mmCIF file of C-alpha atoms in Angstrom:
data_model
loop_
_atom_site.group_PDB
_atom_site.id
_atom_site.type_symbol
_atom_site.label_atom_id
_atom_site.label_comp_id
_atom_site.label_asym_id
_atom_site.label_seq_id
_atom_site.Cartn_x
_atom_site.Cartn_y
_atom_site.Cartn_z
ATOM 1 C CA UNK A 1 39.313 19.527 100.463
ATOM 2 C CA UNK A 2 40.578 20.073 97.305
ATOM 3 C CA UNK A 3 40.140 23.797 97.054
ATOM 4 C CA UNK A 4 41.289 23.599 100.359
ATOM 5 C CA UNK A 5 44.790 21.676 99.223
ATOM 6 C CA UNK A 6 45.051 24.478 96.389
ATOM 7 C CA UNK A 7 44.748 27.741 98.868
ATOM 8 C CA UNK A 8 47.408 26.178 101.039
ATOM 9 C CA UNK A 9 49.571 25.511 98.227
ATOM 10 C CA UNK A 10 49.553 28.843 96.912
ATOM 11 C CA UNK A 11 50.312 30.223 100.860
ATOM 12 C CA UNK A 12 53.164 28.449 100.585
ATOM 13 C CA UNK A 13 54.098 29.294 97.307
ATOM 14 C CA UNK A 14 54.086 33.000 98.171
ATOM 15 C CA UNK A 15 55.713 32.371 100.591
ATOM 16 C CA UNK A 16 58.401 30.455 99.095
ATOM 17 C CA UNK A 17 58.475 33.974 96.883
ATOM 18 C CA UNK A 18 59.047 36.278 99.721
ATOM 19 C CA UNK A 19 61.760 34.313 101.389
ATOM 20 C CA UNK A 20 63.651 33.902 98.009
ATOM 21 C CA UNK A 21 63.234 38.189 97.460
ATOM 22 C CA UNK A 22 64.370 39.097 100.819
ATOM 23 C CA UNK A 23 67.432 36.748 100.062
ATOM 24 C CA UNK A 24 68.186 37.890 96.971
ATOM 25 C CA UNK A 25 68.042 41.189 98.304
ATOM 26 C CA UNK A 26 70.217 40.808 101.098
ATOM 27 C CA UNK A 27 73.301 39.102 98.799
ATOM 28 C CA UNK A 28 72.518 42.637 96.239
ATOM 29 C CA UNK A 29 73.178 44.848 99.603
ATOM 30 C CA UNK A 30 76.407 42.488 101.085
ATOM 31 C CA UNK A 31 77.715 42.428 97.082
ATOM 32 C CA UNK A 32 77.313 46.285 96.978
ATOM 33 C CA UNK A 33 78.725 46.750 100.237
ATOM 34 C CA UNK A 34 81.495 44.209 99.847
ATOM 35 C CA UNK A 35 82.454 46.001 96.129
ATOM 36 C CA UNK A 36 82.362 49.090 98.259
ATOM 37 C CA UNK A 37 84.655 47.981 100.512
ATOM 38 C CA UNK A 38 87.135 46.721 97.694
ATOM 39 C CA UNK A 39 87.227 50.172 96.106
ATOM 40 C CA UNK A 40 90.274 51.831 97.313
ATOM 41 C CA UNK A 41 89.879 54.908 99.788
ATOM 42 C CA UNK A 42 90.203 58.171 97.847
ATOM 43 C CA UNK A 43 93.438 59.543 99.205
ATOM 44 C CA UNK A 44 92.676 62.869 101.301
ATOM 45 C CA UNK A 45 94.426 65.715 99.957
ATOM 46 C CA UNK A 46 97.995 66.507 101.091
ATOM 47 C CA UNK A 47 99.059 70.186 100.232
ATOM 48 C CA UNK A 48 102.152 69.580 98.495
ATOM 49 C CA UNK A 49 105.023 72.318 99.176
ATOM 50 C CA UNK A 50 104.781 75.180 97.315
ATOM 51 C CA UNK A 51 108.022 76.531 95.874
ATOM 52 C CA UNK A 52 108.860 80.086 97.052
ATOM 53 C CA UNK A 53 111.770 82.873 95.929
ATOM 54 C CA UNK A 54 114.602 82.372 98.137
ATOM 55 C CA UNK A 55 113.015 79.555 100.350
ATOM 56 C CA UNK A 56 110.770 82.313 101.897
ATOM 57 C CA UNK A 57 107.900 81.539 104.076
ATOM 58 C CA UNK A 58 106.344 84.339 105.182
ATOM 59 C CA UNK A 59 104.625 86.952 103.040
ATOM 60 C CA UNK A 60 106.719 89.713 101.451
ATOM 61 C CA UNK A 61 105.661 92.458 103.984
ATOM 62 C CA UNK A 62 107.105 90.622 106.626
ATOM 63 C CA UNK A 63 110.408 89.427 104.530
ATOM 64 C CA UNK A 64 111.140 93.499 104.162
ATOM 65 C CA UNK A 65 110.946 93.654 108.128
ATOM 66 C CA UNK A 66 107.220 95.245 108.226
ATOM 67 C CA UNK A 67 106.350 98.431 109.529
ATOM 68 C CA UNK A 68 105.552 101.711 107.549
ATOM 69 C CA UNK A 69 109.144 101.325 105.017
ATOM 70 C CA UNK A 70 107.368 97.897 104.009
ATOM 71 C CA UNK A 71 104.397 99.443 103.424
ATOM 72 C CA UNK A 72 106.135 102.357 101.288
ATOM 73 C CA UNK A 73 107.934 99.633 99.299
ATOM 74 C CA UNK A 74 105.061 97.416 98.449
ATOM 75 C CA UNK A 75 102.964 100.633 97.782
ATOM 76 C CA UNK A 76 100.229 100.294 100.550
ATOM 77 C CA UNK A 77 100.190 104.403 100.418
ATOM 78 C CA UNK A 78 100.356 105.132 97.073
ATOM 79 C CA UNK A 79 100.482 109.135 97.437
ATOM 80 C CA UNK A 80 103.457 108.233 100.249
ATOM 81 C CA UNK A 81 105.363 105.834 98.364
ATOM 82 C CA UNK A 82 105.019 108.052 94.886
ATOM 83 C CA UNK A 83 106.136 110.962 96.855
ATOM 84 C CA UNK A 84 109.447 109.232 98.046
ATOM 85 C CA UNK A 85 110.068 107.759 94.196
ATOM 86 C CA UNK A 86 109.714 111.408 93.149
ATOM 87 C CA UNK A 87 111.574 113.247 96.239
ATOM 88 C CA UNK A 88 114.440 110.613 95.124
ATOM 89 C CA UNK A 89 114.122 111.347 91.726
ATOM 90 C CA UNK A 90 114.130 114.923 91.937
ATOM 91 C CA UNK A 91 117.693 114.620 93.989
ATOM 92 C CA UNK A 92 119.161 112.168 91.082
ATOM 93 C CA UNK A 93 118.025 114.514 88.206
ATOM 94 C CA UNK A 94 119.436 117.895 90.254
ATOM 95 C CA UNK A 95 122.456 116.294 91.262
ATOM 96 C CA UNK A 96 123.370 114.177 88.196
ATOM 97 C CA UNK A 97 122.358 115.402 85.382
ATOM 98 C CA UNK A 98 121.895 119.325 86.608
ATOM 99 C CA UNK A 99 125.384 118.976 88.405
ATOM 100 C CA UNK A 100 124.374 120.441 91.462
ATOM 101 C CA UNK A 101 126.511 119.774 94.558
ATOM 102 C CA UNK A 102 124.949 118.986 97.555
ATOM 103 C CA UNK A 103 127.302 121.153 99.908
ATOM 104 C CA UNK A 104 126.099 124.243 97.407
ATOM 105 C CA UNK A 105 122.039 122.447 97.215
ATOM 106 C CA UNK A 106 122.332 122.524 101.717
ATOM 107 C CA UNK A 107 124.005 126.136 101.956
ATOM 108 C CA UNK A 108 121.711 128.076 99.157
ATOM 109 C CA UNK A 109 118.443 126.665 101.038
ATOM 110 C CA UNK A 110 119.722 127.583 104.524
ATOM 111 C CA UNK A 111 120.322 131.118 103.212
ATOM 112 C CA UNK A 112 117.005 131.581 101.657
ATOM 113 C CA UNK A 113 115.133 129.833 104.717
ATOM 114 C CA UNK A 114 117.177 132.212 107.375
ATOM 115 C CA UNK A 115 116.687 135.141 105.015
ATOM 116 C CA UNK A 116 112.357 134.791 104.691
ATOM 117 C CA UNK A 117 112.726 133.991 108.800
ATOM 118 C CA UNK A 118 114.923 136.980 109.751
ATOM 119 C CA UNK A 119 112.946 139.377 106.663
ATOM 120 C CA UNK A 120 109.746 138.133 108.493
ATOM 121 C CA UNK A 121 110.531 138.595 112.413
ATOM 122 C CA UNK A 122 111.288 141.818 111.174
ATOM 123 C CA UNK A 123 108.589 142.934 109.130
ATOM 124 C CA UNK A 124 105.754 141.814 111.684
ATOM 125 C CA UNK A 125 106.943 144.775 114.307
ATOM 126 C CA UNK A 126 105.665 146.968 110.977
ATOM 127 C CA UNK A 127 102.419 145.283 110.244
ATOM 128 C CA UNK A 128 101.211 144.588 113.447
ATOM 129 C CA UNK A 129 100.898 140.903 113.330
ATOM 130 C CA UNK A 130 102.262 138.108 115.364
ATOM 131 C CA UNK A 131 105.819 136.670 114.208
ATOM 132 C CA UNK A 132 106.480 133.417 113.035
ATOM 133 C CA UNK A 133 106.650 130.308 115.196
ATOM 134 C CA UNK A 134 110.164 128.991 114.487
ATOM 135 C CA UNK A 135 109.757 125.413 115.816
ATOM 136 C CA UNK A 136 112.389 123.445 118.004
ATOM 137 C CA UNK A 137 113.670 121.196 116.396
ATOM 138 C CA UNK A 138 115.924 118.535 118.103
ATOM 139 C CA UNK A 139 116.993 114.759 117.251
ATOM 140 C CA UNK A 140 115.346 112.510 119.805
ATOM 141 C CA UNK A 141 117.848 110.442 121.803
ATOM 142 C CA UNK A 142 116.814 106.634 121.312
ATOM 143 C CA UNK A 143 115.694 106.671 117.977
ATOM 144 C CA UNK A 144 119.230 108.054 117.009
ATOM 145 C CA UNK A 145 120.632 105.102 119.210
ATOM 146 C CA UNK A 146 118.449 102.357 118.181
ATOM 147 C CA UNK A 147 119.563 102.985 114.404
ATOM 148 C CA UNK A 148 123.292 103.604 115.244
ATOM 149 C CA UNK A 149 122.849 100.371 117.216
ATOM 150 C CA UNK A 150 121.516 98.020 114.637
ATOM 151 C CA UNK A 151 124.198 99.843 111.901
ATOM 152 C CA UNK A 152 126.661 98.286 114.597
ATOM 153 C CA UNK A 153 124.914 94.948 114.318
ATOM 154 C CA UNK A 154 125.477 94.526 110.524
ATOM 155 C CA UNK A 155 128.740 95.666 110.727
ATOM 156 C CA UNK A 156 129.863 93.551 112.677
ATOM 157 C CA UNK A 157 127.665 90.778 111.099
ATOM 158 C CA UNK A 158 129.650 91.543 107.696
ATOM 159 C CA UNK A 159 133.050 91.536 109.162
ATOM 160 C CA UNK A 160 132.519 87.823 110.929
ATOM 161 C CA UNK A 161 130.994 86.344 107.012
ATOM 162 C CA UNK A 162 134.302 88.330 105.591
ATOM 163 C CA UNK A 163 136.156 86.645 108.344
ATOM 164 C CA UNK A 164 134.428 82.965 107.957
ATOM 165 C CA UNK A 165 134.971 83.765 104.218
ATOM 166 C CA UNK A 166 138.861 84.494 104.081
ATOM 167 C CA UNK A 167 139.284 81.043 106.458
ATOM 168 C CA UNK A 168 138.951 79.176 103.529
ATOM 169 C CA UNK A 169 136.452 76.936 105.306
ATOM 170 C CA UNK A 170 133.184 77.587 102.743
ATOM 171 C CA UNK A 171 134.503 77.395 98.893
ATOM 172 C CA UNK A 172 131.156 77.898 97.641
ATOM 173 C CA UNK A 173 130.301 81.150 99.774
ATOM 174 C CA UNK A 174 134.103 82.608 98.396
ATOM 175 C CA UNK A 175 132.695 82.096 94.747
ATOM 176 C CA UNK A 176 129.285 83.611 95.466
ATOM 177 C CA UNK A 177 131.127 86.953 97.248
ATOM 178 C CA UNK A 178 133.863 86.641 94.359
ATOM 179 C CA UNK A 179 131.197 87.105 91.513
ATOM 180 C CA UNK A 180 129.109 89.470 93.409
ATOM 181 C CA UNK A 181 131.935 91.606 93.897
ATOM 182 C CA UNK A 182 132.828 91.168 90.251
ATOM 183 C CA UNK A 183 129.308 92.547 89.408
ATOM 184 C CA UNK A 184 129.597 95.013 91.274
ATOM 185 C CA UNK A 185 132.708 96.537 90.404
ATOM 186 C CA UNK A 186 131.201 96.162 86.922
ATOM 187 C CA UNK A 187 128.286 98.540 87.409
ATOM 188 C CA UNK A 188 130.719 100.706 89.562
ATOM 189 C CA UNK A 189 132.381 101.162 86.311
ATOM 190 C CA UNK A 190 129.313 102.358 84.166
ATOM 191 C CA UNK A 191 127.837 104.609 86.775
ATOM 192 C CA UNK A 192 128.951 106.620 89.932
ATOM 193 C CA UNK A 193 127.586 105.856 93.495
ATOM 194 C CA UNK A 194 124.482 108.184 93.368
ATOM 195 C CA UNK A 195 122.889 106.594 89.990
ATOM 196 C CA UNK A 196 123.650 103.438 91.275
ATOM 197 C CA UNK A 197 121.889 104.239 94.738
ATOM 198 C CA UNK A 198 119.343 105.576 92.985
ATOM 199 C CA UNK A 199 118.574 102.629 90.770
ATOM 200 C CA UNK A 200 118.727 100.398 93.747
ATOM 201 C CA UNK A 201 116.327 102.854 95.555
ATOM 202 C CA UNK A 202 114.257 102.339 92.393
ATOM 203 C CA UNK A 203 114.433 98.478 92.084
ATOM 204 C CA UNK A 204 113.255 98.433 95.769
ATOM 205 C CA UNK A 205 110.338 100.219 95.127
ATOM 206 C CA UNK A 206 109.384 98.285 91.785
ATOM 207 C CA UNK A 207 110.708 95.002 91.963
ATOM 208 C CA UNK A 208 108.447 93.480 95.663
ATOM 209 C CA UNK A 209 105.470 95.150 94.630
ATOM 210 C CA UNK A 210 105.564 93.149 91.316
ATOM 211 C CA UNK A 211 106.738 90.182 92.464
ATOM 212 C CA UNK A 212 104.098 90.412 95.437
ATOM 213 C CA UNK A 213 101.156 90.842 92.870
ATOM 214 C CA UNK A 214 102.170 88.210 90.293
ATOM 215 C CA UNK A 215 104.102 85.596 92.665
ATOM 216 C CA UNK A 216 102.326 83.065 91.628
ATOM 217 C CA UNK A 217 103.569 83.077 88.065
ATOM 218 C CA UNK A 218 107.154 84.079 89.100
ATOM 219 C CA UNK A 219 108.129 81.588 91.586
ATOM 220 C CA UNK A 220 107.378 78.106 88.870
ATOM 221 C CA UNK A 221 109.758 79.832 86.677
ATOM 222 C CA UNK A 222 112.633 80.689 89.505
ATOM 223 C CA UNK A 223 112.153 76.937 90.632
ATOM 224 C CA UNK A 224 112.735 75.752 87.306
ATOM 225 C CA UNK A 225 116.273 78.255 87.283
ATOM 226 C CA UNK A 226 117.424 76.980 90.488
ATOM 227 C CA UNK A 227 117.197 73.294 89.749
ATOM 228 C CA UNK A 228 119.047 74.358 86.741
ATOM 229 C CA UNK A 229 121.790 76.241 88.757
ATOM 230 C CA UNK A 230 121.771 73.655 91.145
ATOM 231 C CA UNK A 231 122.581 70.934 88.157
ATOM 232 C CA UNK A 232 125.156 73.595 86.632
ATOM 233 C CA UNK A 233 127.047 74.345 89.907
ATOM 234 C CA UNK A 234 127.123 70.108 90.009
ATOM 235 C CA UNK A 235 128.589 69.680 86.938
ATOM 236 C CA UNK A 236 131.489 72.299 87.879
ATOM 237 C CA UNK A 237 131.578 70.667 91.091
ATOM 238 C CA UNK A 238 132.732 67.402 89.811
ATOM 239 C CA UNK A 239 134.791 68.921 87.034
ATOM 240 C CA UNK A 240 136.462 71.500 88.998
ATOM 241 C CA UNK A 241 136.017 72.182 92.589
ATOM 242 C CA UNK A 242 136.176 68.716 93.851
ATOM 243 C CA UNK A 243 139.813 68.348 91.955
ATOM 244 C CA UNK A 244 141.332 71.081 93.907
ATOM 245 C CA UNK A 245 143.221 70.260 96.885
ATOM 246 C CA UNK A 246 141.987 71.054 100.071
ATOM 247 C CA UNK A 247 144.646 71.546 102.689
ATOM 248 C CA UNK A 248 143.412 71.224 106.503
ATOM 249 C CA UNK A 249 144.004 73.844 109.095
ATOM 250 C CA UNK A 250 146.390 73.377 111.829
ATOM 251 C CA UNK A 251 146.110 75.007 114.853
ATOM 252 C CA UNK A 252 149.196 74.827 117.110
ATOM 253 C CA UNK A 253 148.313 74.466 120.967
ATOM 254 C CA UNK A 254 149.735 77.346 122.817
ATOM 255 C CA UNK A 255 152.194 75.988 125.045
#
């Protein structure tokens, strides 16, 4: 009986043991899952807003209206767009500093092409071989129309901003024309209309091509100028611009 006493005291005992473990281990798991639960959710990434040159969205080939000039701009064709650079070039150097007029350039290279055509027709009746294919050249009709078309467009696209602009209705947009037109006049002054074609011709075909490869470092740095401008065109704001006196437009009713 005794031995009998001390088995089923030890049964219980262990079994006293097992109910205390699984216990334990439950309150471990609902601690852990509980301390879980208090840890704050890891925020999901949000792509914050990069800053881009001019508040541009879409990629720089689109920006310069795509198509095959885009492509000679940003140097897709290298032979093509380093044959353009050098054709232009070639024109500043002969008419700048070689002095060569263009009315003299178009006439001596007419006479020589009609003169190799007409010495050629000619000299095939005493050779015996076939003369030379002159080919017919025309100007296709709506190409020609399409281009004088959008011309049109921007015309008339500058004339309504000169318009909205001599109003009197945007200060800011006077001052930006104002100093651009100051600039301007200012390089005018320094160099003719050709070199300064031809450096704009030159900027176009340097300047997106850099600023497509290395955009990334460029546009923290133009960020950090415009908040300045912005900050500096404030400041003149207050001091200034909001002092002068803006008188309202009146427009009398036609009777």
């Amino acid at each position: 009986m005794a031995e009998h006493a001390e088995g089923s005291g030890a049964a219980s005992e262990s079994l006293l043991e097992k109910i205390t473990d699984k216990l334990q281990g439950h309150d471990s798991s609902s601690s852990d899952s509980d301390s879980d639960s208090d840890k704050p959710a890891s925020p999901s990434p949000i792509k914050a807003k990069v800053f881009r040159l001019f508040g541009r969205e879409k990629p720089v080939h689109t920006v310069l209206g795509g198509g095959k000039h885009a492509d000679v701009f940003l140097w897709r064709n290298k032979k093509i767009s380093a044959g353009v650079l050098g054709g232009a070039t070639a024109m500043w150097v002969l008419f700048e500093l070689l002095e060569y007029h263009l009315l003299t350039l178009v006439c001596h290279i007419l006479i020589l092409s009609l003169a190799i055509l007409f010495l050629w027709s000619n000299a095939t009746t005493f050779i015996n071989k076939s003369p030379p294919r002159i080919p017919d050249v025309h100007i296709p009709e709506d190409p020609f129309l399409q281009a004088v078309n959008a011309l049109r467009i921007e015309i008339n696209h500058g004339f309504a901003v000169l318009r909205e602009i001599a109003s009197g209705r945007d200060l800011k947009k006077f001052l930006i024309i104002i100093a651009g037109l100051w600039v301007l006049s200012i390089l005018g002054s320094c160099c003719n209309f050709l070199t300064l074609f031809y450096i704009t011709f030159v900027l176009l075909h340097t300047v997106p091509v850099i600023y497509e490869k290395y955009e990334d470092r460029i546009d923290p740095f133009a960020e950090k100028a415009t908040i300045e401008i912005k900050k500096q065109y404030a400041v003149f704001d207050a001091k200034v611009l909001s002092k002068i006196p803006k008188v309202p437009l009146k427009y009398k009713k036609m009777a």
